[in-house]
GROMACS .gro file of C-alpha atoms in nm:
model
  255
    1MET     CA    1  18.741  15.086  32.900
    2THR     CA    2  18.885  14.955  33.226
    3GLY     CA    3  19.198  15.163  33.202
    4ASN     CA    4  19.002  15.485  33.155
    5HIS     CA    5  18.802  15.426  33.474
    6GLN     CA    6  19.071  15.309  33.716
    7LEU     CA    7  19.065  15.626  33.930
    8LYS     CA    8  18.696  15.701  33.901
    9THR     CA    9  18.428  15.664  34.162
   10ALA     CA   10  18.094  15.488  34.138
   11ARG     CA   11  17.801  15.532  34.373
   12LEU     CA   12  17.615  15.215  34.459
   13HIS     CA   13  17.283  15.190  34.644
   14ARG     CA   14  17.197  14.837  34.760
   15MET     CA   15  16.982  14.660  35.019
   16VAL     CA   16  17.168  14.560  35.335
   17MET     CA   17  16.905  14.468  35.592
   18PRO     CA   18  16.926  14.253  35.908
   19GLY     CA   19  16.740  13.970  35.735
   20HIS     CA   20  16.845  14.026  35.376
   21ILE     CA   21  17.157  14.128  35.186
   22CYS     CA   22  17.087  14.167  34.816
   23PRO     CA   23  17.312  13.925  34.620
   24TYR     CA   24  17.303  14.145  34.311
   25GLY     CA   25  17.422  14.436  34.522
   26LEU     CA   26  17.725  14.231  34.627
   27LYS     CA   27  17.786  14.127  34.265
   28SER     CA   28  17.760  14.489  34.149
   29LYS     CA   29  18.010  14.603  34.412
   30ASP     CA   30  18.251  14.325  34.317
   31LEU     CA   31  18.220  14.402  33.945
   32LEU     CA   32  18.282  14.774  33.997
   33GLU     CA   33  18.590  14.706  34.209
   34ARG     CA   34  18.726  14.461  33.952
   35GLN     CA   35  18.680  14.731  33.687
   36GLY     CA   36  18.900  14.966  33.890
   37TYR     CA   37  18.633  15.176  34.060
   38GLU     CA   38  18.631  15.313  34.412
   39VAL     CA   39  18.278  15.238  34.531
   40GLU     CA   40  18.071  15.474  34.745
   41ASP     CA   41  17.865  15.199  34.904
   42HIS     CA   42  17.528  15.327  35.026
   43HIS     CA   43  17.322  15.076  35.224
   44LEU     CA   44  16.943  15.071  35.214
   45LYS     CA   45  16.876  14.938  35.562
   46SER     CA   46  16.496  14.904  35.567
   47ARG     CA   47  16.202  14.838  35.337
   48GLU     CA   48  16.085  15.196  35.388
   49GLU     CA   49  16.425  15.338  35.296
   50THR     CA   50  16.439  15.118  34.988
   51ASP     CA   51  16.089  15.217  34.874
   52ALA     CA   52  16.169  15.585  34.922
   53PHE     CA   53  16.489  15.549  34.717
   54MET     CA   54  16.308  15.373  34.432
   55GLU     CA   55  16.030  15.631  34.427
   56LYS     CA   56  16.281  15.919  34.425
   57HIS     CA   57  16.473  15.781  34.127
   58GLY     CA   58  16.179  15.631  33.942
   59VAL     CA   59  16.312  15.276  33.948
   60GLU     CA   60  16.149  14.945  34.040
   61THR     CA   61  16.451  14.749  34.157
   62THR     CA   62  16.776  14.776  34.348
   63PRO     CA   63  17.074  14.779  34.340
   64GLN     CA   64  17.132  15.095  34.138
   65THR     CA   65  17.472  15.224  34.029
   66PHE     CA   66  17.558  15.582  33.935
   67ILE     CA   67  17.874  15.674  33.745
   68ASP     CA   68  17.966  16.037  33.670
   69GLY     CA   69  17.620  16.139  33.786
   70GLU     CA   70  17.452  15.907  33.536
   71ARG     CA   71  17.235  15.621  33.653
   72ILE     CA   72  17.363  15.299  33.497
   73GLY     CA   73  17.112  15.063  33.659
   74GLY     CA   74  17.131  14.718  33.812
   75TYR     CA   75  17.385  14.438  33.784
   76ASP     CA   76  17.280  14.332  33.434
   77ASP     CA   77  17.299  14.693  33.317
   78LEU     CA   78  17.649  14.720  33.464
   79ARG     CA   79  17.761  14.417  33.264
   80VAL     CA   80  17.630  14.579  32.947
   81TYR     CA   81  17.798  14.910  33.041
   82PHE     CA   82  18.134  14.735  33.074
   83GLU     CA   83  18.069  14.546  32.749
   84LEU     CA   84  18.075  14.210  32.925
   85ASP     CA   85  17.729  14.125  32.787
   86PRO     CA   86  17.544  14.247  32.478
   87PRO     CA   87  17.240  14.474  32.519
   88GLU     CA   88  16.920  14.285  32.601
   89GLU     CA   89  16.775  14.334  32.251
   90GLU     CA   90  17.083  14.167  32.100
   91ARG     CA   91  17.091  13.866  32.331
   92SER     CA   92  17.002  13.519  32.215
   93ASP     CA   93  16.787  13.294  32.434
   94THR     CA   94  16.971  12.984  32.313
   95THR     CA   95  17.282  12.836  32.471
   96TYR     CA   96  17.493  12.522  32.450
   97ARG     CA   97  17.649  12.574  32.794
   98PRO     CA   98  17.445  12.304  32.979
   99VAL     CA   99  17.540  12.025  32.739
  100ILE     CA  100  17.901  12.142  32.716
  101ALA     CA  101  17.923  12.129  33.097
  102ILE     CA  102  17.764  11.783  33.113
  103PHE     CA  103  17.975  11.628  32.839
  104THR     CA  104  18.295  11.785  32.974
  105VAL     CA  105  18.236  11.655  33.328
  106ALA     CA  106  18.135  11.312  33.196
  107LEU     CA  107  18.451  11.296  32.985
  108LEU     CA  108  18.675  11.392  33.277
  109LEU     CA  109  18.504  11.138  33.502
  110ALA     CA  110  18.549  10.868  33.238
  111LEU     CA  111  18.917  10.952  33.196
  112GLY     CA  112  18.960  10.954  33.574
  113LEU     CA  113  18.800  10.611  33.608
  114SER     CA  114  19.016  10.477  33.327
  115TRP     CA  115  19.331  10.612  33.493
  116HIS     CA  116  19.228  10.461  33.825
  117GLN     CA  117  19.148  10.120  33.680
  118TYR     CA  118  19.407  10.082  33.405
  119GLY     CA  119  19.677  10.342  33.471
  120THR     CA  120  19.603  10.520  33.142
  121VAL     CA  121  19.325  10.736  32.999
  122LEU     CA  122  19.349  10.586  32.650
  123THR     CA  123  19.118  10.287  32.686
  124VAL     CA  124  18.805  10.159  32.516
  125ARG     CA  125  18.640  10.148  32.855
  126ALA     CA  126  18.698  10.524  32.894
  127ALA     CA  127  18.496  10.584  32.576
  128GLU     CA  128  18.219  10.357  32.704
  129TRP     CA  129  18.215  10.532  33.040
  130PHE     CA  130  18.198  10.869  32.869
  131VAL     CA  131  17.875  10.773  32.694
  132SER     CA  132  17.719  10.593  32.991
  133LEU     CA  133  17.804  10.872  33.236
  134SER     CA  134  17.673  11.134  32.992
  135MET     CA  135  17.346  10.941  32.974
  136THR     CA  136  17.323  10.923  33.352
  137ILE     CA  137  17.395  11.292  33.410
  138LEU     CA  138  17.151  11.394  33.135
  139ALA     CA  139  16.888  11.170  33.296
  140ILE     CA  140  16.941  11.348  33.630
  141GLN     CA  141  16.866  11.680  33.461
  142LYS     CA  142  16.540  11.542  33.322
  143LEU     CA  143  16.438  11.374  33.649
  144GLN     CA  144  16.447  11.705  33.837
  145ASP     CA  145  16.115  11.793  33.670
  146VAL     CA  146  15.976  11.501  33.472
  147GLU     CA  147  15.648  11.679  33.399
  148SER     CA  148  15.821  11.978  33.240
  149PHE     CA  149  16.058  11.752  33.046
  150SER     CA  150  15.780  11.533  32.910
  151THR     CA  151  15.585  11.838  32.793
  152MET     CA  152  15.881  11.975  32.596
  153PHE     CA  153  15.962  11.623  32.469
  154LEU     CA  154  15.618  11.604  32.303
  155ASN     CA  155  15.723  11.879  32.062
  156TYR     CA  156  15.936  11.641  31.858
  157ASP     CA  157  15.957  11.282  31.983
  158LEU     CA  158  15.759  11.053  31.753
  159LEU     CA  159  15.682  10.779  32.008
  160ALA     CA  160  15.583  11.025  32.281
  161ARG     CA  161  15.331  11.180  32.043
  162ARG     CA  162  15.165  10.841  31.996
  163TRP     CA  163  15.210  10.725  32.357
  164VAL     CA  164  15.227  11.026  32.587
  165ARG     CA  165  15.341  10.821  32.888
  166TYR     CA  166  15.669  10.750  32.709
  167GLY     CA  167  15.780  11.106  32.783
  168LYS     CA  168  15.773  11.027  33.157
  169ILE     CA  169  15.930  10.685  33.116
  170TYR     CA  170  16.221  10.806  32.900
  171PRO     CA  171  16.440  10.970  33.171
  172TYR     CA  172  16.412  10.663  33.395
  173ALA     CA  173  16.503  10.437  33.104
  174GLU     CA  174  16.801  10.657  33.017
  175ALA     CA  175  16.925  10.654  33.377
  176PHE     CA  176  16.869  10.278  33.405
  177ALA     CA  177  17.067  10.203  33.089
  178GLY     CA  178  17.343  10.450  33.175
  179ILE     CA  179  17.395  10.311  33.526
  180LEU     CA  180  17.404   9.948  33.408
  181MET     CA  181  17.647  10.036  33.127
  182THR     CA  182  17.874  10.217  33.369
  183ALA     CA  183  17.878   9.907  33.588
  184GLY     CA  184  17.907   9.670  33.291
  185ALA     CA  185  17.609   9.475  33.427
  186LEU     CA  186  17.312   9.318  33.248
  187VAL     CA  187  17.467   9.420  32.917
  188TRP     CA  188  17.197   9.283  32.688
  189LEU     CA  189  16.920   9.456  32.882
  190SER     CA  190  17.096   9.793  32.910
  191ALA     CA  191  17.202   9.775  32.545
  192SER     CA  192  16.846   9.702  32.431
  193VAL     CA  193  16.709   9.999  32.624
  194SER     CA  194  16.985  10.230  32.503
  195PHE     CA  195  16.947  10.120  32.140
  196THR     CA  196  16.568  10.160  32.146
  197ILE     CA  197  16.547  10.505  32.300
  198GLY     CA  198  16.853  10.621  32.103
  199LEU     CA  199  16.711  10.510  31.768
  200ILE     CA  200  16.371  10.666  31.834
  201GLY     CA  201  16.543  10.988  31.938
  202THR     CA  202  16.768  10.990  31.630
  203VAL     CA  203  16.476  10.949  31.390
  204SER     CA  204  16.261  11.203  31.576
  205ILE     CA  205  16.531  11.472  31.590
  206PHE     CA  206  16.641  11.420  31.230
  207LYS     CA  207  16.280  11.450  31.110
  208ALA     CA  208  16.205  11.761  31.317
  209VAL     CA  209  16.528  11.950  31.248
  210TYR     CA  210  16.661  11.837  30.911
  211ILE     CA  211  16.344  11.743  30.723
  212GLU     CA  212  16.075  11.968  30.870
  213LYS     CA  213  16.329  12.250  30.946
  214ARG     CA  214  16.162  12.325  31.280
  215GLU     CA  215  16.333  12.550  31.535
  216LEU     CA  216  16.278  12.383  31.870
  217LYS     CA  217  16.442  12.367  32.210
  218CYS     CA  218  16.592  12.032  32.310
  219ALA     CA  219  16.450  11.857  32.617
  220CYS     CA  220  16.783  11.675  32.657
  221VAL     CA  221  16.888  11.869  32.969
  222GLY     CA  222  16.543  11.912  33.120
  223GLY     CA  223  16.217  12.090  33.061
  224SER     CA  224  16.348  12.446  33.094
  225SER     CA  225  16.628  12.400  32.842
  226SER     CA  226  16.747  12.677  32.612
  227VAL     CA  227  16.962  12.433  32.414
  228PRO     CA  228  16.857  12.428  32.046
  229LEU     CA  229  16.735  12.097  31.910
  230GLY     CA  230  16.992  11.996  31.650
  231PHE     CA  231  17.339  11.852  31.611
  232VAL     CA  232  17.416  11.811  31.983
  233SER     CA  233  17.090  11.633  32.065
  234LEU     CA  234  17.123  11.420  31.752
  235THR     CA  235  17.474  11.324  31.860
  236GLU     CA  236  17.344  11.223  32.203
  237SER     CA  237  17.086  10.990  32.047
  238LEU     CA  238  17.338  10.847  31.801
  239MET     CA  239  17.577  10.776  32.089
  240MET     CA  240  17.308  10.583  32.275
  241THR     CA  241  17.219  10.389  31.961
  242ALA     CA  242  17.584  10.305  31.898
  243MET     CA  243  17.632  10.193  32.258
  244GLY     CA  244  17.329   9.968  32.222
  245VAL     CA  245  17.506   9.792  31.937
  246TRP     CA  246  17.862   9.803  32.074
  247MET     CA  247  17.813   9.674  32.430
  248PRO     CA  248  17.663   9.332  32.343
  249LEU     CA  249  17.903   9.297  32.050
  250ARG     CA  250  18.198   9.361  32.282
  251ALA     CA  251  18.057   9.120  32.540
  252THR     CA  252  18.024   8.852  32.271
  253LEU     CA  253  18.377   8.908  32.141
  254LEU     CA  254  18.528   8.898  32.491
  255GLY     CA  255  18.314   8.602  32.590
   0.00000   0.00000   0.00000
């Protein structure tokens, strides 16, 4: 599609006011230019001018893009037009992107720490840091809005359903255990916390997803998560459970 439009012109109407420049207007202009369009950039310089434009074209938002005399719409509509996104009715509201980002950054941090400390990335400590840093970053996501997290958590966690306060304690406990494990401090305490919350999470998620076959969103990355409850969240809980067993065992063996 890009090749067919390289010499064509698009007309863009966007808000450019003294106190406000519409970010989606800038994104629309950038997208059109990257698709090979010459953009006729029309600025809506006041609220009155914007309202008059919207009334004239029967639209409720700006920016608006026109190609070959046809109104395409706003930035999201442009992405659909260029086949960068599926139409709205075909889009899924679930995504694994947040957990992929967290686990990837945690892994790279762990490998970086291992390289700094030992001169190689292939160490047992790197694996331990990966889990502990993942726990800490995931806890940060939850701590941004503990109320929202705890509400979503009640959908599946077995202990939280019996003791509602546990939903608000969980992210602090996860952060506490993750930080101590990263530092290698108070191993028996951090391991006990990690094992306990990990085991409860494992049983809760397995029951909800694999026994009851419920389709739920995971609270693992916060209360507004679109991550499906399933394999990824189960893996997170299993990792915490395993760390709760491994850390004191390693300390005993090295001691």
